[in-house]
Amino acid sequence: MTIDTSGPPVRDARKVADFKPNLILGEHSLCPGCGEPVALRILLEVLQELDIVQQTIGVVGHGCYGSFVRIMDVDVLQCLHGRAPACATGIKRVRPGVAVFTLQGDGDMANEGLQEVLHAAARGENITCVMLNNGVFGDTGGQQTATTVLGQRTKTSIEGRDPAAHGYPIPVADLVAGLRGTAYVARGAVSNAAAVLQAKRMLRKAFETQLRGDGFSLVEILTMCPTGWFVPTAEGPQYQQGTMEATYPLGELVTP
């Protein structure tokens, strides 16, 4: 069928579906171009599609995304810096019938609580951890984190991360993938439409892994932070693809 686009449509447009999950209750307050709201949306879409919203508990760390607790209609609690996997472990052991996930940034998971996620994975805890990785401490001004890639400028590495001075970035997903208690590990991104769809599939697989009782699952999602990267908002996705995705390749690292 050929659609004539030389003029306006014969029929008026009408709304047939909402543009966002009804689990999002309001507007976020994050910077323009931030990728974290996109990651939140696909996470909530997965919970709805799996029909587990009423049997889900989230544990949120500290970071820009911490403001999401005000706009997401899911049972959530906030814990100390880096301790989300330990808190989630306690919840899951007390309530084994619920789906438990953590939502953490790279500063929270890699800098503040790397030991927590590694030990949870090593124990094979049946929880799902989600790391939003933008390579900066966005909530406190854009300082370097353990995942900041070589050459990346931050407020504390103005000339770019130098391995001689700052060491090398820590690939959290790769570390977790090497532990025997891990059942599913993947790394996605939200830098373009295809990547968003792929990341959503990864989140779905992670929760399905937990629902089957297979063990620990982790999804790392690379998210844009043009404010913390010193780049124009519109250039955030391209910058991410050329820097972070080159250091952290997208794909599944461990599958059931």
PDB file of C-alpha atoms in Angstrom:
ATOM      1  CA  MET A   1       0.000   0.000   0.000  1.00  0.00           C
ATOM      2  CA  THR A   2       1.324   3.433  -0.977  1.00  0.00           C
ATOM      3  CA  ILE A   3       0.645   6.375   1.320  1.00  0.00           C
ATOM      4  CA  ASP A   4       0.342   9.787  -0.292  1.00  0.00           C
ATOM      5  CA  THR A   5       2.502  12.194   1.719  1.00  0.00           C
ATOM      6  CA  SER A   6       2.126  15.177  -0.612  1.00  0.00           C
ATOM      7  CA  GLY A   7      -0.585  16.626   1.618  1.00  0.00           C
ATOM      8  CA  PRO A   8      -2.092  16.260   5.095  1.00  0.00           C
ATOM      9  CA  PRO A   9      -3.833  12.971   5.974  1.00  0.00           C
ATOM     10  CA  VAL A  10      -7.498  12.638   5.175  1.00  0.00           C
ATOM     11  CA  ARG A  11      -8.323  11.590   8.720  1.00  0.00           C
ATOM     12  CA  ASP A  12      -7.278  13.475  11.817  1.00  0.00           C
ATOM     13  CA  ALA A  13      -4.663  11.809  13.989  1.00  0.00           C
ATOM     14  CA  ARG A  14      -5.901  10.188  17.164  1.00  0.00           C
ATOM     15  CA  LYS A  15      -4.170   8.866  20.223  1.00  0.00           C
ATOM     16  CA  VAL A  16      -4.232   5.078  20.401  1.00  0.00           C
ATOM     17  CA  ALA A  17      -1.730   4.433  23.216  1.00  0.00           C
ATOM     18  CA  ASP A  18       0.263   6.185  25.893  1.00  0.00           C
ATOM     19  CA  PHE A  19       3.794   7.231  25.032  1.00  0.00           C
ATOM     20  CA  LYS A  20       5.171   6.142  28.374  1.00  0.00           C
ATOM     21  CA  PRO A  21       4.482   3.344  30.884  1.00  0.00           C
ATOM     22  CA  ASN A  22       1.807   4.234  33.416  1.00  0.00           C
ATOM     23  CA  LEU A  23       4.349   3.324  36.107  1.00  0.00           C
ATOM     24  CA  ILE A  24       5.995   6.702  35.446  1.00  0.00           C
ATOM     25  CA  LEU A  25       4.025   9.163  37.542  1.00  0.00           C
ATOM     26  CA  GLY A  26       5.656  12.452  36.588  1.00  0.00           C
ATOM     27  CA  GLU A  27       8.486  14.257  34.856  1.00  0.00           C
ATOM     28  CA  HIS A  28      12.113  13.713  35.802  1.00  0.00           C
ATOM     29  CA  SER A  29      14.387  16.588  36.824  1.00  0.00           C
ATOM     30  CA  LEU A  30      17.623  15.368  35.253  1.00  0.00           C
ATOM     31  CA  CYS A  31      19.742  17.346  32.774  1.00  0.00           C
ATOM     32  CA  PRO A  32      18.813  17.518  29.067  1.00  0.00           C
ATOM     33  CA  GLY A  33      20.357  14.648  27.134  1.00  0.00           C
ATOM     34  CA  CYS A  34      20.716  12.356  30.158  1.00  0.00           C
ATOM     35  CA  GLY A  35      20.321   8.693  29.248  1.00  0.00           C
ATOM     36  CA  GLU A  36      19.151   7.496  32.641  1.00  0.00           C
ATOM     37  CA  PRO A  37      15.429   8.314  32.147  1.00  0.00           C
ATOM     38  CA  VAL A  38      15.480   6.159  29.007  1.00  0.00           C
ATOM     39  CA  ALA A  39      16.965   3.274  30.984  1.00  0.00           C
ATOM     40  CA  LEU A  40      14.298   3.727  33.660  1.00  0.00           C
ATOM     41  CA  ARG A  41      11.544   3.626  31.066  1.00  0.00           C
ATOM     42  CA  ILE A  42      12.617   0.343  29.510  1.00  0.00           C
ATOM     43  CA  LEU A  43      13.128  -1.169  32.967  1.00  0.00           C
ATOM     44  CA  LEU A  44       9.562  -0.317  33.941  1.00  0.00           C
ATOM     45  CA  GLU A  45       8.259  -1.531  30.584  1.00  0.00           C
ATOM     46  CA  VAL A  46       9.872  -4.919  31.226  1.00  0.00           C
ATOM     47  CA  LEU A  47       8.269  -5.186  34.659  1.00  0.00           C
ATOM     48  CA  GLN A  48       4.870  -4.470  33.129  1.00  0.00           C
ATOM     49  CA  GLU A  49       5.315  -6.851  30.214  1.00  0.00           C
ATOM     50  CA  LEU A  50       6.349  -9.654  32.561  1.00  0.00           C
ATOM     51  CA  ASP A  51       3.367  -8.775  34.776  1.00  0.00           C
ATOM     52  CA  ILE A  52       5.461  -8.736  37.951  1.00  0.00           C
ATOM     53  CA  VAL A  53       4.978  -5.142  39.105  1.00  0.00           C
ATOM     54  CA  GLN A  54       3.021  -6.163  42.202  1.00  0.00           C
ATOM     55  CA  GLN A  55       5.671  -8.750  43.093  1.00  0.00           C
ATOM     56  CA  THR A  56       8.725  -6.531  42.602  1.00  0.00           C
ATOM     57  CA  ILE A  57      10.904  -4.600  45.051  1.00  0.00           C
ATOM     58  CA  GLY A  58      13.650  -2.249  43.898  1.00  0.00           C
ATOM     59  CA  VAL A  59      16.687  -1.042  45.825  1.00  0.00           C
ATOM     60  CA  VAL A  60      18.122   2.280  44.706  1.00  0.00           C
ATOM     61  CA  GLY A  61      21.614   3.580  45.365  1.00  0.00           C
ATOM     62  CA  HIS A  62      22.777   7.208  45.464  1.00  0.00           C
ATOM     63  CA  GLY A  63      23.094   9.266  42.312  1.00  0.00           C
ATOM     64  CA  CYS A  64      21.063  11.399  39.929  1.00  0.00           C
ATOM     65  CA  TYR A  65      18.691   8.484  39.386  1.00  0.00           C
ATOM     66  CA  GLY A  66      17.809   8.572  43.089  1.00  0.00           C
ATOM     67  CA  SER A  67      15.152  11.128  42.189  1.00  0.00           C
ATOM     68  CA  PHE A  68      13.332   8.394  40.269  1.00  0.00           C
ATOM     69  CA  VAL A  69      11.807   7.098  43.497  1.00  0.00           C
ATOM     70  CA  ARG A  70       9.415  10.056  43.319  1.00  0.00           C
ATOM     71  CA  ILE A  71       8.103   9.221  39.853  1.00  0.00           C
ATOM     72  CA  MET A  72       8.087   5.412  39.620  1.00  0.00           C
ATOM     73  CA  ASP A  73       5.095   3.444  40.836  1.00  0.00           C
ATOM     74  CA  VAL A  74       7.078   0.468  42.125  1.00  0.00           C
ATOM     75  CA  ASP A  75       7.966  -0.503  45.690  1.00  0.00           C
ATOM     76  CA  VAL A  76      11.451   0.951  46.192  1.00  0.00           C
ATOM     77  CA  LEU A  77      13.768   1.597  49.093  1.00  0.00           C
ATOM     78  CA  GLN A  78      17.018   3.530  49.169  1.00  0.00           C
ATOM     79  CA  CYS A  79      20.107   2.272  50.951  1.00  0.00           C
ATOM     80  CA  LEU A  80      23.595   3.481  51.823  1.00  0.00           C
ATOM     81  CA  HIS A  81      26.149   4.143  49.084  1.00  0.00           C
ATOM     82  CA  GLY A  82      27.119   0.920  47.319  1.00  0.00           C
ATOM     83  CA  ARG A  83      25.144  -1.391  49.582  1.00  0.00           C
ATOM     84  CA  ALA A  84      22.215  -2.106  47.281  1.00  0.00           C
ATOM     85  CA  PRO A  85      23.233  -5.719  46.413  1.00  0.00           C
ATOM     86  CA  ALA A  86      23.567  -6.582  50.121  1.00  0.00           C
ATOM     87  CA  CYS A  87      20.214  -4.990  50.888  1.00  0.00           C
ATOM     88  CA  ALA A  88      18.621  -6.764  47.923  1.00  0.00           C
ATOM     89  CA  THR A  89      20.086 -10.047  49.150  1.00  0.00           C
ATOM     90  CA  GLY A  90      18.352  -9.631  52.498  1.00  0.00           C
ATOM     91  CA  ILE A  91      15.032  -8.802  50.862  1.00  0.00           C
ATOM     92  CA  LYS A  92      15.216 -11.782  48.512  1.00  0.00           C
ATOM     93  CA  ARG A  93      16.082 -14.228  51.282  1.00  0.00           C
ATOM     94  CA  VAL A  94      13.189 -13.013  53.402  1.00  0.00           C
ATOM     95  CA  ARG A  95      10.805 -12.715  50.445  1.00  0.00           C
ATOM     96  CA  PRO A  96      11.984 -15.355  47.932  1.00  0.00           C
ATOM     97  CA  GLY A  97       8.746 -15.073  45.966  1.00  0.00           C
ATOM     98  CA  VAL A  98       9.313 -11.474  44.847  1.00  0.00           C
ATOM     99  CA  ALA A  99      11.504 -10.131  42.064  1.00  0.00           C
ATOM    100  CA  VAL A 100      14.255  -7.947  43.527  1.00  0.00           C
ATOM    101  CA  PHE A 101      16.420  -5.548  41.567  1.00  0.00           C
ATOM    102  CA  THR A 102      18.992  -2.864  42.298  1.00  0.00           C
ATOM    103  CA  LEU A 103      19.369   0.366  40.348  1.00  0.00           C
ATOM    104  CA  GLN A 104      22.837   1.884  40.761  1.00  0.00           C
ATOM    105  CA  GLY A 105      25.223   4.210  38.995  1.00  0.00           C
ATOM    106  CA  ASP A 106      28.837   3.436  38.209  1.00  0.00           C
ATOM    107  CA  GLY A 107      29.984   5.623  41.101  1.00  0.00           C
ATOM    108  CA  ASP A 108      27.678   3.806  43.483  1.00  0.00           C
ATOM    109  CA  MET A 109      28.427   0.276  42.270  1.00  0.00           C
ATOM    110  CA  ALA A 110      32.050   0.481  41.126  1.00  0.00           C
ATOM    111  CA  ASN A 111      33.509   3.071  43.498  1.00  0.00           C
ATOM    112  CA  GLU A 112      31.436   2.761  46.631  1.00  0.00           C
ATOM    113  CA  GLY A 113      30.304  -0.851  46.564  1.00  0.00           C
ATOM    114  CA  LEU A 114      32.275  -3.014  44.163  1.00  0.00           C
ATOM    115  CA  GLN A 115      32.740  -5.637  46.858  1.00  0.00           C
ATOM    116  CA  GLU A 116      28.982  -5.852  47.370  1.00  0.00           C
ATOM    117  CA  VAL A 117      28.109  -6.734  43.779  1.00  0.00           C
ATOM    118  CA  LEU A 118      31.072  -9.110  43.438  1.00  0.00           C
ATOM    119  CA  HIS A 119      30.191 -11.043  46.592  1.00  0.00           C
ATOM    120  CA  ALA A 120      26.486 -11.159  45.669  1.00  0.00           C
ATOM    121  CA  ALA A 121      27.448 -12.623  42.300  1.00  0.00           C
ATOM    122  CA  ALA A 122      29.899 -15.083  43.856  1.00  0.00           C
ATOM    123  CA  ARG A 123      27.174 -16.311  46.205  1.00  0.00           C
ATOM    124  CA  GLY A 124      24.795 -16.719  43.273  1.00  0.00           C
ATOM    125  CA  GLU A 125      22.156 -14.537  44.897  1.00  0.00           C
ATOM    126  CA  ASN A 126      18.957 -14.735  42.868  1.00  0.00           C
ATOM    127  CA  ILE A 127      18.657 -10.971  42.306  1.00  0.00           C
ATOM    128  CA  THR A 128      19.022  -8.644  39.325  1.00  0.00           C
ATOM    129  CA  CYS A 129      21.428  -5.701  39.473  1.00  0.00           C
ATOM    130  CA  VAL A 130      21.277  -2.831  36.990  1.00  0.00           C
ATOM    131  CA  MET A 131      24.225  -0.456  36.656  1.00  0.00           C
ATOM    132  CA  LEU A 132      23.743   2.854  34.837  1.00  0.00           C
ATOM    133  CA  ASN A 133      27.257   3.650  33.631  1.00  0.00           C
ATOM    134  CA  ASN A 134      28.072   7.163  32.411  1.00  0.00           C
ATOM    135  CA  GLY A 135      31.627   7.294  33.726  1.00  0.00           C
ATOM    136  CA  VAL A 136      31.093  10.222  36.102  1.00  0.00           C
ATOM    137  CA  PHE A 137      29.748  11.073  39.537  1.00  0.00           C
ATOM    138  CA  GLY A 138      26.939  13.094  37.990  1.00  0.00           C
ATOM    139  CA  ASP A 139      25.065  13.833  41.205  1.00  0.00           C
ATOM    140  CA  THR A 140      28.032  15.584  42.827  1.00  0.00           C
ATOM    141  CA  GLY A 141      29.284  17.553  39.847  1.00  0.00           C
ATOM    142  CA  GLY A 142      30.826  15.197  37.303  1.00  0.00           C
ATOM    143  CA  GLN A 143      33.952  13.790  38.958  1.00  0.00           C
ATOM    144  CA  GLN A 144      35.902  10.786  37.682  1.00  0.00           C
ATOM    145  CA  THR A 145      34.725   7.311  38.664  1.00  0.00           C
ATOM    146  CA  ALA A 146      36.274   3.860  38.507  1.00  0.00           C
ATOM    147  CA  THR A 147      34.673   3.329  35.081  1.00  0.00           C
ATOM    148  CA  THR A 148      35.798   6.610  33.478  1.00  0.00           C
ATOM    149  CA  VAL A 149      37.546   5.614  30.237  1.00  0.00           C
ATOM    150  CA  LEU A 150      41.082   6.616  29.293  1.00  0.00           C
ATOM    151  CA  GLY A 151      41.218  10.136  27.909  1.00  0.00           C
ATOM    152  CA  GLN A 152      37.760  11.041  29.207  1.00  0.00           C
ATOM    153  CA  ARG A 153      37.494  14.514  30.717  1.00  0.00           C
ATOM    154  CA  THR A 154      35.763  14.949  34.051  1.00  0.00           C
ATOM    155  CA  LYS A 155      35.811  17.593  36.774  1.00  0.00           C
ATOM    156  CA  THR A 156      38.726  15.738  38.398  1.00  0.00           C
ATOM    157  CA  SER A 157      40.502  14.727  35.168  1.00  0.00           C
ATOM    158  CA  ILE A 158      40.356  17.908  33.105  1.00  0.00           C
ATOM    159  CA  GLU A 159      43.066  16.750  30.710  1.00  0.00           C
ATOM    160  CA  GLY A 160      41.497  13.298  30.392  1.00  0.00           C
ATOM    161  CA  ARG A 161      41.955  10.141  32.428  1.00  0.00           C
ATOM    162  CA  ASP A 162      45.636   9.211  32.500  1.00  0.00           C
ATOM    163  CA  PRO A 163      46.443   5.591  33.485  1.00  0.00           C
ATOM    164  CA  ALA A 164      49.763   6.672  35.001  1.00  0.00           C
ATOM    165  CA  ALA A 165      47.987   9.030  37.374  1.00  0.00           C
ATOM    166  CA  HIS A 166      44.527   7.519  37.745  1.00  0.00           C
ATOM    167  CA  GLY A 167      44.851   3.840  36.875  1.00  0.00           C
ATOM    168  CA  TYR A 168      42.716   1.943  34.383  1.00  0.00           C
ATOM    169  CA  PRO A 169      38.910   1.753  34.222  1.00  0.00           C
ATOM    170  CA  ILE A 170      37.242  -1.179  35.963  1.00  0.00           C
ATOM    171  CA  PRO A 171      34.943  -3.281  33.724  1.00  0.00           C
ATOM    172  CA  VAL A 172      32.364  -4.343  36.295  1.00  0.00           C
ATOM    173  CA  ALA A 173      30.344  -6.571  33.975  1.00  0.00           C
ATOM    174  CA  ASP A 174      33.482  -8.453  32.925  1.00  0.00           C
ATOM    175  CA  LEU A 175      34.475  -9.048  36.554  1.00  0.00           C
ATOM    176  CA  VAL A 176      31.018 -10.326  37.441  1.00  0.00           C
ATOM    177  CA  ALA A 177      30.939 -12.519  34.346  1.00  0.00           C
ATOM    178  CA  GLY A 178      33.977 -14.415  35.612  1.00  0.00           C
ATOM    179  CA  LEU A 179      32.277 -15.548  38.827  1.00  0.00           C
ATOM    180  CA  ARG A 180      30.634 -18.972  39.006  1.00  0.00           C
ATOM    181  CA  GLY A 181      27.494 -17.764  40.779  1.00  0.00           C
ATOM    182  CA  THR A 182      26.571 -15.583  37.826  1.00  0.00           C
ATOM    183  CA  ALA A 183      23.730 -16.745  35.578  1.00  0.00           C
ATOM    184  CA  TYR A 184      23.306 -13.804  33.200  1.00  0.00           C
ATOM    185  CA  VAL A 185      25.446 -10.746  32.411  1.00  0.00           C
ATOM    186  CA  ALA A 186      24.979  -8.252  29.592  1.00  0.00           C
ATOM    187  CA  ARG A 187      26.034  -4.755  28.624  1.00  0.00           C
ATOM    188  CA  GLY A 188      23.703  -2.494  26.690  1.00  0.00           C
ATOM    189  CA  ALA A 189      23.349   1.203  25.893  1.00  0.00           C
ATOM    190  CA  VAL A 190      20.716   3.841  25.175  1.00  0.00           C
ATOM    191  CA  SER A 191      22.665   5.868  22.597  1.00  0.00           C
ATOM    192  CA  ASN A 192      20.301   5.071  19.705  1.00  0.00           C
ATOM    193  CA  ALA A 193      16.986   3.347  19.028  1.00  0.00           C
ATOM    194  CA  ALA A 194      18.529  -0.029  18.169  1.00  0.00           C
ATOM    195  CA  ALA A 195      20.634   0.006  21.334  1.00  0.00           C
ATOM    196  CA  VAL A 196      17.599   0.884  23.461  1.00  0.00           C
ATOM    197  CA  LEU A 197      15.698  -2.107  22.073  1.00  0.00           C
ATOM    198  CA  GLN A 198      18.672  -4.383  22.689  1.00  0.00           C
ATOM    199  CA  ALA A 199      19.078  -3.117  26.258  1.00  0.00           C
ATOM    200  CA  LYS A 200      15.405  -3.767  26.925  1.00  0.00           C
ATOM    201  CA  ARG A 201      15.774  -7.356  25.737  1.00  0.00           C
ATOM    202  CA  MET A 202      18.733  -7.749  28.069  1.00  0.00           C
ATOM    203  CA  LEU A 203      16.725  -6.490  31.033  1.00  0.00           C
ATOM    204  CA  ARG A 204      13.930  -8.898  30.190  1.00  0.00           C
ATOM    205  CA  LYS A 205      16.365 -11.826  30.035  1.00  0.00           C
ATOM    206  CA  ALA A 206      17.863 -10.795  33.362  1.00  0.00           C
ATOM    207  CA  PHE A 207      14.493 -10.791  35.111  1.00  0.00           C
ATOM    208  CA  GLU A 208      13.480 -14.049  33.423  1.00  0.00           C
ATOM    209  CA  THR A 209      16.714 -15.542  34.751  1.00  0.00           C
ATOM    210  CA  GLN A 210      15.755 -14.474  38.267  1.00  0.00           C
ATOM    211  CA  LEU A 211      12.173 -15.707  37.915  1.00  0.00           C
ATOM    212  CA  ARG A 212      13.497 -19.155  36.960  1.00  0.00           C
ATOM    213  CA  GLY A 213      15.724 -19.146  40.023  1.00  0.00           C
ATOM    214  CA  ASP A 214      18.900 -19.537  37.977  1.00  0.00           C
ATOM    215  CA  GLY A 215      21.031 -17.171  40.069  1.00  0.00           C
ATOM    216  CA  PHE A 216      22.599 -13.736  39.895  1.00  0.00           C
ATOM    217  CA  SER A 217      22.022 -11.446  36.905  1.00  0.00           C
ATOM    218  CA  LEU A 218      23.550  -8.092  35.983  1.00  0.00           C
ATOM    219  CA  VAL A 219      22.799  -5.648  33.198  1.00  0.00           C
ATOM    220  CA  GLU A 220      25.165  -2.730  32.690  1.00  0.00           C
ATOM    221  CA  ILE A 221      23.601   0.087  30.648  1.00  0.00           C
ATOM    222  CA  LEU A 222      25.826   2.805  29.207  1.00  0.00           C
ATOM    223  CA  THR A 223      24.004   6.116  29.605  1.00  0.00           C
ATOM    224  CA  MET A 224      24.767   9.608  28.312  1.00  0.00           C
ATOM    225  CA  CYS A 225      25.842  12.489  30.566  1.00  0.00           C
ATOM    226  CA  PRO A 226      26.708  15.409  28.254  1.00  0.00           C
ATOM    227  CA  THR A 227      26.781  17.803  31.208  1.00  0.00           C
ATOM    228  CA  GLY A 228      29.467  15.774  32.977  1.00  0.00           C
ATOM    229  CA  TRP A 229      31.327  15.110  29.718  1.00  0.00           C
ATOM    230  CA  PHE A 230      31.626  18.782  28.697  1.00  0.00           C
ATOM    231  CA  VAL A 231      29.928  18.133  25.347  1.00  0.00           C
ATOM    232  CA  PRO A 232      26.827  19.721  23.749  1.00  0.00           C
ATOM    233  CA  THR A 233      23.608  17.904  24.575  1.00  0.00           C
ATOM    234  CA  ALA A 234      22.973  16.721  21.021  1.00  0.00           C
ATOM    235  CA  GLU A 235      26.457  15.211  20.789  1.00  0.00           C
ATOM    236  CA  GLY A 236      26.017  12.980  23.835  1.00  0.00           C
ATOM    237  CA  PRO A 237      25.053   9.779  21.984  1.00  0.00           C
ATOM    238  CA  GLN A 238      27.854  10.140  19.441  1.00  0.00           C
ATOM    239  CA  TYR A 239      30.399  10.868  22.173  1.00  0.00           C
ATOM    240  CA  GLN A 240      29.288   7.782  24.088  1.00  0.00           C
ATOM    241  CA  GLN A 241      29.602   5.551  21.043  1.00  0.00           C
ATOM    242  CA  GLY A 242      33.097   6.815  20.298  1.00  0.00           C
ATOM    243  CA  THR A 243      34.447   6.609  23.834  1.00  0.00           C
ATOM    244  CA  MET A 244      32.583   4.419  26.310  1.00  0.00           C
ATOM    245  CA  GLU A 245      31.321   1.814  23.852  1.00  0.00           C
ATOM    246  CA  ALA A 246      34.842   1.425  22.495  1.00  0.00           C
ATOM    247  CA  THR A 247      36.039   0.509  25.990  1.00  0.00           C
ATOM    248  CA  TYR A 248      32.938  -1.397  27.063  1.00  0.00           C
ATOM    249  CA  PRO A 249      31.691  -3.470  24.090  1.00  0.00           C
ATOM    250  CA  LEU A 250      27.954  -4.129  23.999  1.00  0.00           C
ATOM    251  CA  GLY A 251      26.562  -7.634  24.153  1.00  0.00           C
ATOM    252  CA  GLU A 252      25.838 -10.611  26.372  1.00  0.00           C
ATOM    253  CA  LEU A 253      28.755 -11.858  28.457  1.00  0.00           C
ATOM    254  CA  VAL A 254      27.041 -14.758  30.260  1.00  0.00           C
ATOM    255  CA  THR A 255      23.832 -16.505  29.248  1.00  0.00           C
ATOM    256  CA  PRO A 256      21.920 -19.343  30.951  1.00  0.00           C
TER     257      PRO A 256
END
